[in-house]
mmCIF file of C-alpha atoms in Angstrom:
data_model
loop_
_atom_site.group_PDB
_atom_site.id
_atom_site.type_symbol
_atom_site.label_atom_id
_atom_site.label_comp_id
_atom_site.label_asym_id
_atom_site.label_seq_id
_atom_site.Cartn_x
_atom_site.Cartn_y
_atom_site.Cartn_z
ATOM 1 C CA MET A 1 -3.380 -2.880 -30.099
ATOM 2 C CA SER A 2 -3.287 -4.066 -33.701
ATOM 3 C CA GLN A 3 -2.309 -7.611 -34.598
ATOM 4 C CA ASN A 4 0.773 -6.276 -36.357
ATOM 5 C CA GLU A 5 2.000 -4.419 -33.267
ATOM 6 C CA ARG A 6 4.386 -6.571 -31.259
ATOM 7 C CA LEU A 7 4.250 -6.314 -27.482
ATOM 8 C CA ILE A 8 6.355 -8.146 -24.942
ATOM 9 C CA TYR A 9 4.220 -7.964 -21.816
ATOM 10 C CA LEU A 10 6.258 -8.097 -18.607
ATOM 11 C CA ASP A 11 3.832 -6.497 -16.160
ATOM 12 C CA HIS A 12 2.079 -9.597 -14.824
ATOM 13 C CA ALA A 13 2.486 -8.453 -11.205
ATOM 14 C CA ALA A 14 -0.041 -5.711 -12.023
ATOM 15 C CA THR A 15 -2.388 -7.808 -14.175
ATOM 16 C CA SER A 16 -1.768 -11.031 -16.056
ATOM 17 C CA TRP A 17 -2.077 -10.857 -19.845
ATOM 18 C CA PRO A 18 -2.984 -12.397 -22.190
ATOM 19 C CA LYS A 19 -5.667 -14.436 -20.494
ATOM 20 C CA PRO A 20 -6.155 -18.069 -21.521
ATOM 21 C CA PRO A 21 -8.732 -18.371 -24.326
ATOM 22 C CA GLU A 22 -10.973 -20.313 -21.940
ATOM 23 C CA VAL A 23 -11.272 -17.228 -19.740
ATOM 24 C CA LEU A 24 -12.418 -15.021 -22.598
ATOM 25 C CA GLU A 25 -14.912 -17.640 -23.749
ATOM 26 C CA ALA A 26 -16.316 -18.017 -20.225
ATOM 27 C CA VAL A 27 -16.897 -14.269 -19.864
ATOM 28 C CA VAL A 28 -18.713 -14.052 -23.191
ATOM 29 C CA HIS A 29 -20.760 -17.156 -22.434
ATOM 30 C CA ALA A 30 -21.825 -15.701 -19.091
ATOM 31 C CA MET A 31 -22.875 -12.442 -20.728
ATOM 32 C CA ARG A 32 -24.978 -14.366 -23.233
ATOM 33 C CA GLU A 33 -26.413 -17.147 -21.102
ATOM 34 C CA GLU A 34 -25.964 -16.381 -17.373
ATOM 35 C CA ALA A 35 -26.253 -12.618 -17.049
ATOM 36 C CA ALA A 36 -29.093 -12.411 -14.527
ATOM 37 C CA ASN A 37 -28.622 -11.352 -10.904
ATOM 38 C CA PRO A 38 -27.326 -14.241 -8.788
ATOM 39 C CA GLY A 39 -29.346 -14.924 -5.632
ATOM 40 C CA ARG A 40 -32.049 -12.462 -6.653
ATOM 41 C CA GLY A 41 -34.609 -14.728 -8.282
ATOM 42 C CA SER A 42 -35.710 -18.299 -8.936
ATOM 43 C CA HIS A 43 -36.002 -18.157 -12.710
ATOM 44 C CA ARG A 44 -33.632 -20.259 -14.789
ATOM 45 C CA MET A 45 -31.141 -17.572 -15.695
ATOM 46 C CA ALA A 46 -30.847 -16.356 -12.089
ATOM 47 C CA VAL A 47 -30.195 -19.930 -11.010
ATOM 48 C CA LYS A 48 -27.472 -20.218 -13.677
ATOM 49 C CA ALA A 49 -25.858 -17.042 -12.400
ATOM 50 C CA SER A 50 -25.935 -18.348 -8.831
ATOM 51 C CA ARG A 51 -24.313 -21.552 -10.026
ATOM 52 C CA VAL A 52 -21.431 -19.543 -11.526
ATOM 53 C CA LEU A 53 -20.675 -17.982 -8.150
ATOM 54 C CA PHE A 54 -21.037 -21.289 -6.316
ATOM 55 C CA GLU A 55 -18.708 -23.153 -8.684
ATOM 56 C CA THR A 56 -16.109 -20.367 -8.562
ATOM 57 C CA ARG A 57 -16.197 -20.397 -4.780
ATOM 58 C CA LYS A 58 -15.719 -24.179 -4.816
ATOM 59 C CA GLN A 59 -12.657 -23.916 -7.050
ATOM 60 C CA LEU A 60 -11.130 -21.225 -4.824
ATOM 61 C CA ALA A 61 -11.805 -23.320 -1.730
ATOM 62 C CA ALA A 62 -10.070 -26.301 -3.308
ATOM 63 C CA LEU A 63 -7.049 -24.190 -4.288
ATOM 64 C CA PHE A 64 -6.595 -22.651 -0.831
ATOM 65 C CA LYS A 65 -7.665 -25.780 1.135
ATOM 66 C CA VAL A 66 -10.701 -23.989 2.577
ATOM 67 C CA LYS A 67 -13.230 -26.412 4.111
ATOM 68 C CA ASN A 68 -16.371 -24.327 3.528
ATOM 69 C CA PRO A 69 -16.586 -22.352 0.249
ATOM 70 C CA ASN A 70 -19.029 -19.942 1.923
ATOM 71 C CA ASP A 71 -16.128 -18.650 4.021
ATOM 72 C CA ILE A 72 -14.872 -16.933 0.845
ATOM 73 C CA ALA A 73 -16.383 -13.508 0.134
ATOM 74 C CA PHE A 74 -15.970 -11.991 -3.320
ATOM 75 C CA SER A 75 -14.602 -8.483 -3.813
ATOM 76 C CA LEU A 76 -13.560 -6.272 -6.707
ATOM 77 C CA ASN A 77 -9.858 -6.827 -6.017
ATOM 78 C CA THR A 78 -7.290 -7.496 -3.286
ATOM 79 C CA THR A 79 -7.607 -3.912 -2.081
ATOM 80 C CA GLY A 80 -11.295 -4.347 -1.320
ATOM 81 C CA ALA A 81 -10.605 -7.622 0.466
ATOM 82 C CA LEU A 82 -7.844 -6.080 2.595
ATOM 83 C CA ASN A 83 -10.037 -3.126 3.536
ATOM 84 C CA LEU A 84 -12.797 -5.492 4.637
ATOM 85 C CA ALA A 85 -10.343 -7.548 6.693
ATOM 86 C CA ILE A 86 -8.571 -4.626 8.363
ATOM 87 C CA LYS A 87 -11.469 -2.224 8.940
ATOM 88 C CA GLY A 88 -13.844 -5.038 9.790
ATOM 89 C CA TYR A 89 -11.630 -6.492 12.503
ATOM 90 C CA VAL A 90 -9.374 -3.835 14.065
ATOM 91 C CA LYS A 91 -10.906 -1.585 16.728
ATOM 92 C CA SER A 92 -9.844 1.439 18.760
ATOM 93 C CA GLY A 93 -6.969 0.648 21.097
ATOM 94 C CA ASP A 94 -5.789 -2.369 19.122
ATOM 95 C CA HIS A 95 -2.198 -2.873 18.026
ATOM 96 C CA VAL A 96 -1.325 -4.256 14.585
ATOM 97 C CA VAL A 97 1.981 -5.697 13.402
ATOM 98 C CA ALA A 98 2.721 -5.563 9.675
ATOM 99 C CA THR A 99 5.839 -5.939 7.577
ATOM 100 C CA ALA A 100 7.613 -2.987 6.003
ATOM 101 C CA VAL A 101 7.209 -4.472 2.529
ATOM 102 C CA GLU A 102 3.407 -4.238 2.550
ATOM 103 C CA HIS A 103 1.501 -2.665 -0.310
ATOM 104 C CA ASN A 104 -0.353 0.611 0.232
ATOM 105 C CA SER A 105 -3.540 -1.466 0.234
ATOM 106 C CA VAL A 106 -2.435 -2.500 3.723
ATOM 107 C CA ARG A 107 -0.528 0.563 4.847
ATOM 108 C CA ARG A 108 -3.167 3.159 3.980
ATOM 109 C CA PRO A 109 -6.083 1.459 5.779
ATOM 110 C CA LEU A 110 -3.804 1.038 8.799
ATOM 111 C CA GLU A 111 -2.745 4.670 8.740
ATOM 112 C CA TYR A 112 -6.386 5.715 8.337
ATOM 113 C CA LEU A 113 -7.305 3.711 11.441
ATOM 114 C CA ARG A 114 -4.308 5.086 13.292
ATOM 115 C CA GLN A 115 -5.521 8.630 12.649
ATOM 116 C CA SER A 116 -9.271 8.048 13.008
ATOM 117 C CA LYS A 117 -9.504 5.263 15.612
ATOM 118 C CA GLY A 118 -6.277 5.626 17.544
ATOM 119 C CA ILE A 119 -4.919 2.170 16.754
ATOM 120 C CA GLU A 120 -1.194 1.431 17.072
ATOM 121 C CA VAL A 121 0.905 0.008 14.241
ATOM 122 C CA THR A 122 4.386 -1.507 14.157
ATOM 123 C CA TYR A 123 6.075 -2.158 10.822
ATOM 124 C CA VAL A 124 8.753 -4.850 10.986
ATOM 125 C CA GLU A 125 11.576 -4.201 8.544
ATOM 126 C CA THR A 126 13.070 -6.788 6.215
ATOM 127 C CA ASP A 127 16.657 -6.897 5.032
ATOM 128 C CA GLU A 128 17.526 -5.150 1.775
ATOM 129 C CA ARG A 129 16.632 -8.239 -0.263
ATOM 130 C CA GLY A 130 13.222 -8.643 1.347
ATOM 131 C CA GLY A 131 14.086 -11.378 3.835
ATOM 132 C CA LEU A 132 12.060 -11.345 7.059
ATOM 133 C CA ASP A 133 13.303 -12.691 10.394
ATOM 134 C CA PRO A 134 10.309 -14.214 12.256
ATOM 135 C CA ALA A 135 12.049 -13.433 15.555
ATOM 136 C CA HIS A 136 11.627 -9.724 14.841
ATOM 137 C CA VAL A 137 7.913 -10.266 14.335
ATOM 138 C CA ARG A 138 7.652 -12.152 17.612
ATOM 139 C CA GLU A 139 9.418 -9.289 19.414
ATOM 140 C CA ALA A 140 6.986 -6.731 17.953
ATOM 141 C CA ILE A 141 3.877 -8.403 19.383
ATOM 142 C CA ARG A 142 2.396 -6.696 22.448
ATOM 143 C CA PRO A 143 -0.388 -7.647 24.887
ATOM 144 C CA ASN A 144 -2.887 -5.590 22.858
ATOM 145 C CA THR A 145 -1.746 -6.882 19.452
ATOM 146 C CA LYS A 146 -4.807 -8.115 17.613
ATOM 147 C CA LEU A 147 -3.665 -8.641 14.031
ATOM 148 C CA LEU A 148 -0.505 -9.647 12.162
ATOM 149 C CA ILE A 149 -0.383 -8.767 8.457
ATOM 150 C CA ALA A 150 2.106 -10.070 5.905
ATOM 151 C CA ASN A 151 2.183 -10.288 2.157
ATOM 152 C CA HIS A 152 3.139 -13.697 0.828
ATOM 153 C CA SER A 153 5.496 -12.196 -1.734
ATOM 154 C CA SER A 154 6.738 -8.621 -2.084
ATOM 155 C CA ASN A 155 5.416 -6.881 -5.190
ATOM 156 C CA LEU A 156 8.737 -5.016 -5.484
ATOM 157 C CA LEU A 157 11.381 -7.522 -4.430
ATOM 158 C CA GLY A 158 9.723 -10.837 -5.245
ATOM 159 C CA SER A 159 10.861 -12.208 -1.882
ATOM 160 C CA ILE A 160 8.695 -14.893 -0.306
ATOM 161 C CA LEU A 161 7.863 -14.436 3.359
ATOM 162 C CA PRO A 162 7.747 -17.384 5.824
ATOM 163 C CA ILE A 163 3.969 -17.450 6.232
ATOM 164 C CA ALA A 164 3.831 -20.810 8.030
ATOM 165 C CA ASP A 165 6.314 -19.534 10.634
ATOM 166 C CA LEU A 166 4.263 -16.370 11.076
ATOM 167 C CA GLY A 167 1.147 -18.495 11.468
ATOM 168 C CA GLU A 168 2.768 -20.411 14.325
ATOM 169 C CA ILE A 169 3.779 -17.166 16.028
ATOM 170 C CA ALA A 170 0.277 -15.730 15.637
ATOM 171 C CA ARG A 171 -1.386 -18.848 17.063
ATOM 172 C CA SER A 172 0.984 -19.022 20.025
ATOM 173 C CA ARG A 173 0.281 -15.389 20.924
ATOM 174 C CA GLY A 174 -3.472 -15.352 20.294
ATOM 175 C CA VAL A 175 -3.129 -13.029 17.301
ATOM 176 C CA ARG A 176 -4.967 -13.322 13.985
ATOM 177 C CA LEU A 177 -2.973 -13.602 10.738
ATOM 178 C CA LEU A 178 -4.032 -11.757 7.572
ATOM 179 C CA VAL A 179 -2.093 -12.670 4.413
ATOM 180 C CA ASP A 180 -1.974 -10.593 1.234
ATOM 181 C CA ALA A 181 -1.715 -13.151 -1.588
ATOM 182 C CA ALA A 182 -1.699 -10.607 -4.419
ATOM 183 C CA GLN A 183 1.551 -11.995 -5.836
ATOM 184 C CA SER A 184 1.234 -15.623 -4.745
ATOM 185 C CA ALA A 185 -2.308 -16.855 -5.443
ATOM 186 C CA GLY A 186 -2.079 -19.359 -8.279
ATOM 187 C CA LEU A 187 1.709 -19.494 -8.046
ATOM 188 C CA LEU A 188 2.600 -20.704 -4.546
ATOM 189 C CA ASP A 189 0.892 -23.472 -2.600
ATOM 190 C CA ILE A 190 -1.463 -21.995 0.005
ATOM 191 C CA ASP A 191 -3.109 -24.099 2.701
ATOM 192 C CA VAL A 192 -4.980 -21.797 5.080
ATOM 193 C CA GLN A 193 -5.341 -24.516 7.711
ATOM 194 C CA ALA A 194 -1.759 -25.781 7.715
ATOM 195 C CA MET A 195 -0.270 -22.281 7.476
ATOM 196 C CA GLY A 196 -2.402 -20.773 10.241
ATOM 197 C CA ILE A 197 -4.007 -18.159 8.000
ATOM 198 C CA ASP A 198 -7.129 -16.541 9.463
ATOM 199 C CA MET A 199 -7.815 -14.243 6.516
ATOM 200 C CA LEU A 200 -6.473 -14.483 2.970
ATOM 201 C CA ALA A 201 -6.916 -11.610 0.510
ATOM 202 C CA PHE A 202 -6.408 -12.470 -3.152
ATOM 203 C CA PRO A 203 -6.899 -10.978 -6.636
ATOM 204 C CA GLY A 204 -8.636 -12.714 -9.496
ATOM 205 C CA HIS A 205 -6.830 -10.799 -12.221
ATOM 206 C CA LYS A 206 -3.190 -11.684 -11.545
ATOM 207 C CA GLY A 207 -1.920 -15.215 -10.979
ATOM 208 C CA LEU A 208 -5.428 -16.673 -11.038
ATOM 209 C CA LEU A 209 -5.698 -15.467 -14.657
ATOM 210 C CA GLY A 210 -9.229 -14.075 -14.324
ATOM 211 C CA PRO A 211 -10.613 -10.693 -15.417
ATOM 212 C CA GLN A 212 -10.069 -7.431 -13.619
ATOM 213 C CA GLY A 213 -12.738 -6.570 -11.075
ATOM 214 C CA THR A 214 -12.517 -9.947 -9.340
ATOM 215 C CA GLY A 215 -10.949 -11.078 -6.084
ATOM 216 C CA GLY A 216 -11.925 -12.129 -2.603
ATOM 217 C CA LEU A 217 -11.259 -12.716 1.055
ATOM 218 C CA TYR A 218 -11.175 -15.990 2.945
ATOM 219 C CA ILE A 219 -12.453 -15.456 6.498
ATOM 220 C CA SER A 220 -11.892 -18.108 9.152
ATOM 221 C CA PRO A 221 -15.222 -19.617 10.302
ATOM 222 C CA ASP A 222 -14.497 -18.629 13.908
ATOM 223 C CA LEU A 223 -13.894 -15.000 12.987
ATOM 224 C CA GLU A 224 -16.543 -12.297 12.557
ATOM 225 C CA LEU A 225 -15.932 -9.043 10.688
ATOM 226 C CA GLU A 226 -18.005 -5.898 10.575
ATOM 227 C CA PRO A 227 -19.205 -5.490 6.971
ATOM 228 C CA HIS A 228 -17.936 -2.335 5.331
ATOM 229 C CA MET A 229 -20.798 -2.341 2.815
ATOM 230 C CA HIS A 230 -24.492 -2.689 3.587
ATOM 231 C CA GLY A 231 -27.284 -3.294 1.113
ATOM 232 C CA GLY A 232 -29.231 -5.815 -0.875
ATOM 233 C CA THR A 233 -28.176 -9.451 -0.754
ATOM 234 C CA GLY A 234 -31.296 -11.294 -1.872
ATOM 235 C CA SER A 235 -31.516 -12.931 1.555
ATOM 236 C CA GLN A 236 -33.254 -11.877 4.774
ATOM 237 C CA SER A 237 -34.712 -8.948 2.826
ATOM 238 C CA GLU A 238 -37.375 -8.355 5.453
ATOM 239 C CA SER A 239 -34.690 -7.337 7.968
ATOM 240 C CA PRO A 240 -33.195 -3.814 8.142
ATOM 241 C CA ASP A 241 -29.897 -5.350 9.231
ATOM 242 C CA GLN A 242 -27.195 -6.933 7.109
ATOM 243 C CA PRO A 243 -27.605 -10.744 7.019
ATOM 244 C CA THR A 244 -25.527 -12.788 9.419
ATOM 245 C CA THR A 245 -25.102 -15.720 7.055
ATOM 246 C CA ARG A 246 -22.045 -16.118 4.850
ATOM 247 C CA PRO A 247 -21.165 -15.106 2.233
ATOM 248 C CA ASP A 248 -24.148 -12.724 1.993
ATOM 249 C CA ARG A 249 -22.991 -10.745 5.027
ATOM 250 C CA TYR A 250 -19.976 -9.508 3.074
ATOM 251 C CA GLU A 251 -21.380 -9.356 -0.463
ATOM 252 C CA ALA A 252 -23.906 -6.528 -0.687
ATOM 253 C CA GLY A 253 -25.030 -5.604 -4.182
ATOM 254 C CA THR A 254 -24.941 -7.345 -7.546
ATOM 255 C CA GLN A 255 -21.892 -9.495 -8.078
ATOM 256 C CA ASN A 256 -19.696 -9.550 -11.193
ATOM 257 C CA THR A 257 -21.083 -12.759 -12.673
ATOM 258 C CA PRO A 258 -19.234 -12.567 -16.042
ATOM 259 C CA GLY A 259 -15.982 -11.735 -14.292
ATOM 260 C CA LEU A 260 -16.385 -14.584 -11.819
ATOM 261 C CA ALA A 261 -17.204 -16.945 -14.680
ATOM 262 C CA GLY A 262 -13.882 -15.925 -16.206
ATOM 263 C CA LEU A 263 -12.172 -16.416 -12.851
ATOM 264 C CA ARG A 264 -13.592 -19.934 -12.624
ATOM 265 C CA ALA A 265 -12.139 -20.684 -16.053
ATOM 266 C CA GLY A 266 -8.776 -19.296 -14.930
ATOM 267 C CA LEU A 267 -8.857 -21.499 -11.835
ATOM 268 C CA LEU A 268 -9.627 -24.578 -13.914
ATOM 269 C CA TYR A 269 -6.744 -23.686 -16.232
ATOM 270 C CA ILE A 270 -4.371 -23.405 -13.254
ATOM 271 C CA LYS A 271 -5.663 -26.702 -11.901
ATOM 272 C CA SER A 272 -4.917 -28.410 -15.209
ATOM 273 C CA CYS A 273 -1.373 -26.982 -15.290
ATOM 274 C CA GLY A 274 -0.567 -27.225 -11.581
ATOM 275 C CA PRO A 275 0.734 -24.277 -9.488
ATOM 276 C CA SER A 276 4.093 -26.010 -9.006
ATOM 277 C CA ARG A 277 4.591 -26.207 -12.759
ATOM 278 C CA ILE A 278 3.643 -22.547 -13.124
ATOM 279 C CA TYR A 279 6.041 -21.561 -10.335
ATOM 280 C CA ASP A 280 8.885 -23.552 -11.885
ATOM 281 C CA HIS A 281 8.336 -21.869 -15.260
ATOM 282 C CA GLU A 282 8.336 -18.378 -13.750
ATOM 283 C CA TRP A 283 11.299 -19.151 -11.486
ATOM 284 C CA GLN A 284 13.387 -20.373 -14.424
ATOM 285 C CA LEU A 285 12.583 -17.194 -16.331
ATOM 286 C CA THR A 286 13.423 -14.924 -13.411
ATOM 287 C CA GLN A 287 16.756 -16.709 -12.949
ATOM 288 C CA ARG A 288 17.497 -16.224 -16.638
ATOM 289 C CA ILE A 289 16.684 -12.524 -16.380
ATOM 290 C CA ILE A 290 18.696 -12.084 -13.175
ATOM 291 C CA GLU A 291 21.749 -13.792 -14.635
ATOM 292 C CA GLY A 292 21.449 -11.840 -17.874
ATOM 293 C CA LEU A 293 21.053 -8.458 -16.198
ATOM 294 C CA ALA A 294 23.829 -9.201 -13.710
ATOM 295 C CA GLY A 295 26.261 -9.432 -16.639
ATOM 296 C CA ILE A 296 25.503 -5.852 -17.740
ATOM 297 C CA ASP A 297 27.652 -3.024 -16.385
ATOM 298 C CA GLY A 298 25.839 -0.558 -14.142
ATOM 299 C CA ILE A 299 22.820 -2.721 -13.329
ATOM 300 C CA GLN A 300 21.618 -2.816 -9.714
ATOM 301 C CA LEU A 301 19.386 -5.794 -8.983
ATOM 302 C CA LEU A 302 16.891 -5.888 -6.112
ATOM 303 C CA GLY A 303 15.430 -8.838 -4.263
ATOM 304 C CA PRO A 304 16.716 -12.333 -3.461
ATOM 305 C CA GLU A 305 20.028 -13.433 -4.941
ATOM 306 C CA ALA A 306 20.155 -15.787 -7.912
ATOM 307 C CA GLY A 307 19.114 -19.306 -6.990
ATOM 308 C CA GLN A 308 16.868 -18.226 -4.122
ATOM 309 C CA PRO A 309 13.061 -18.669 -4.067
ATOM 310 C CA ARG A 310 11.063 -15.731 -5.381
ATOM 311 C CA SER A 311 7.897 -14.945 -7.286
ATOM 312 C CA GLY A 312 8.116 -13.903 -10.937
ATOM 313 C CA ILE A 313 9.377 -10.387 -10.167
ATOM 314 C CA VAL A 314 12.760 -8.810 -10.931
ATOM 315 C CA SER A 315 13.308 -5.135 -10.080
ATOM 316 C CA PHE A 316 16.414 -3.195 -11.044
ATOM 317 C CA LEU A 317 18.079 0.138 -11.821
ATOM 318 C CA VAL A 318 20.025 0.983 -14.970
ATOM 319 C CA GLY A 319 23.080 3.080 -14.109
ATOM 320 C CA LYS A 320 22.124 6.715 -13.570
ATOM 321 C CA ALA A 321 18.938 6.452 -15.633
ATOM 322 C CA ASP A 322 15.650 7.467 -14.086
ATOM 323 C CA PRO A 323 13.497 4.308 -13.819
ATOM 324 C CA SER A 324 10.555 5.990 -15.537
ATOM 325 C CA GLU A 325 12.805 6.914 -18.459
ATOM 326 C CA THR A 326 14.067 3.337 -18.707
ATOM 327 C CA ALA A 327 10.497 2.023 -18.751
ATOM 328 C CA PHE A 328 9.501 4.595 -21.366
ATOM 329 C CA ILE A 329 12.369 3.592 -23.656
ATOM 330 C CA LEU A 330 11.592 -0.104 -23.234
ATOM 331 C CA ASP A 331 7.991 0.557 -24.216
ATOM 332 C CA GLN A 332 8.478 3.029 -27.048
ATOM 333 C CA HIS A 333 11.615 1.640 -28.681
ATOM 334 C CA TYR A 334 11.512 -2.068 -27.871
ATOM 335 C CA GLY A 335 7.817 -2.827 -27.386
ATOM 336 C CA ILE A 336 8.407 -4.153 -23.856
ATOM 337 C CA ALA A 337 5.837 -3.323 -21.169
ATOM 338 C CA VAL A 338 7.253 -3.000 -17.634
ATOM 339 C CA ARG A 339 6.417 -0.962 -14.513
ATOM 340 C CA SER A 340 8.501 1.825 -13.001
ATOM 341 C CA GLY A 341 8.237 4.004 -9.913
ATOM 342 C CA TYR A 342 7.452 3.077 -6.306
ATOM 343 C CA HIS A 343 4.946 0.277 -6.977
ATOM 344 C CA CYS A 344 2.626 1.443 -4.165
ATOM 345 C CA THR A 345 5.114 0.145 -1.595
ATOM 346 C CA PRO A 346 7.376 3.008 -0.450
ATOM 347 C CA GLN A 347 8.539 1.246 2.716
ATOM 348 C CA ALA A 348 9.823 -1.682 0.648
ATOM 349 C CA HIS A 349 11.911 0.811 -1.295
ATOM 350 C CA GLN A 350 13.293 2.080 2.007
ATOM 351 C CA CYS A 351 14.307 -1.466 2.921
ATOM 352 C CA ALA A 352 15.920 -1.908 -0.503
ATOM 353 C CA GLY A 353 17.691 1.459 -0.381
ATOM 354 C CA THR A 354 15.863 2.815 -3.451
ATOM 355 C CA SER A 355 13.501 5.307 -1.812
ATOM 356 C CA ALA A 356 15.218 8.181 -3.634
ATOM 357 C CA THR A 357 14.863 6.656 -7.090
ATOM 358 C CA GLY A 358 12.203 3.972 -7.300
ATOM 359 C CA ALA A 359 12.954 1.108 -9.660
ATOM 360 C CA VAL A 360 12.065 -0.682 -12.868
ATOM 361 C CA ARG A 361 9.998 -3.812 -12.254
ATOM 362 C CA VAL A 362 9.808 -6.728 -14.645
ATOM 363 C CA SER A 363 7.265 -9.445 -13.866
ATOM 364 C CA VAL A 364 6.816 -12.624 -15.858
ATOM 365 C CA GLY A 365 3.830 -14.927 -16.181
ATOM 366 C CA TYR A 366 3.076 -18.427 -17.338
ATOM 367 C CA SER A 367 2.675 -17.132 -20.900
ATOM 368 C CA THR A 368 6.109 -15.432 -20.910
ATOM 369 C CA THR A 369 8.657 -17.101 -23.183
ATOM 370 C CA THR A 370 12.425 -17.499 -23.018
ATOM 371 C CA ALA A 371 12.720 -15.426 -26.179
ATOM 372 C CA GLU A 372 10.867 -12.553 -24.484
ATOM 373 C CA ALA A 373 13.162 -12.739 -21.451
ATOM 374 C CA ASP A 374 16.189 -12.626 -23.753
ATOM 375 C CA ALA A 375 14.743 -9.659 -25.664
ATOM 376 C CA LEU A 376 14.462 -7.750 -22.369
ATOM 377 C CA ILE A 377 18.088 -8.505 -21.472
ATOM 378 C CA GLU A 378 19.295 -7.359 -24.893
ATOM 379 C CA ALA A 379 17.258 -4.159 -24.681
ATOM 380 C CA VAL A 380 18.528 -3.280 -21.200
ATOM 381 C CA ALA A 381 22.099 -3.939 -22.357
ATOM 382 C CA GLU A 382 21.683 -1.423 -25.175
ATOM 383 C CA ILE A 383 20.021 1.160 -22.920
ATOM 384 C CA SER A 384 22.694 0.823 -20.237
ATOM 385 C CA LYS A 385 25.437 1.917 -22.663
ATOM 386 C CA HIS A 386 23.994 5.426 -22.569
ATOM 387 C CA TYR A 387 23.786 5.700 -18.770
ATOM 388 C CA GLN A 388 27.186 4.656 -17.446
#
């Protein structure tokens, strides 16, 4: 994109952009000065690379209130982390409870295990705005239930699920809790101990402001998973078996040192700003967008009502317009980048009543301005005149 080409980027739920300058500088610095293989040698550059991973793990542990940074395993993204958690823990004959607003990164591994391993799965529905009643989750748990899965915030509706309540239910029933923090890491306060979270999957490239190709999984110290990748780790190389020590057990192969250096810079940036300040900024913008869109004839808004907690996501329909057409017009005629379709969460669309159409999703970030939110509202108002 040329410097003269104006873009209003409202697709932060997919990937945050632009990254803070510190993130870009950290990636370049790592490529120039720390680009050796971490944990694979004792020379100075290898030690520098190992330090990058260690410091990034420490920052993540501090953010999520994890006692031992080695209980965090790096992955390429949230999808990789969720696959490790689900396939590494659930066995034949187990029952899993998940919410109906889960991303396909949860649903597809579960359906794969249902077909290949004979596991059982119950999806607990939310109301049309994404609200979840913990009592319905409690009722879904069976004697053979092994895992409860919930996203912290719906990537379609922006609704925030009661994770602490789910943690209490899981503990009381002897069930493990896996949380998908794809839309909440860096935005909402997460305390894995206080909230009863046994596994936390998170992306580096969204709210944590790092590069793509980064993410990870927190694994409770009293929980063992079967690795879903086997290979070189730089440790216990004389053994034919995957190491038992963390995090090596779950991190086969060369890690993304430049990406993780950028993630560390993103984490430090968030620390300097404060997640609560970031949340307040995004919440104010979403309220502005909701109120502005609500005043336009023919607009159908999804998710929590105005004034209610939500992540920085607002999804909607414009009259009789196809969502993909609306997104195309916003991009081509107004320079506004949004996401349309089913957002890899078809069951959430069923809950919202939009399974026949999909929706347009707008997602703000900490870099989004009031002027950009207003430009979106004005553009949608003009588009809606043609689709009444």
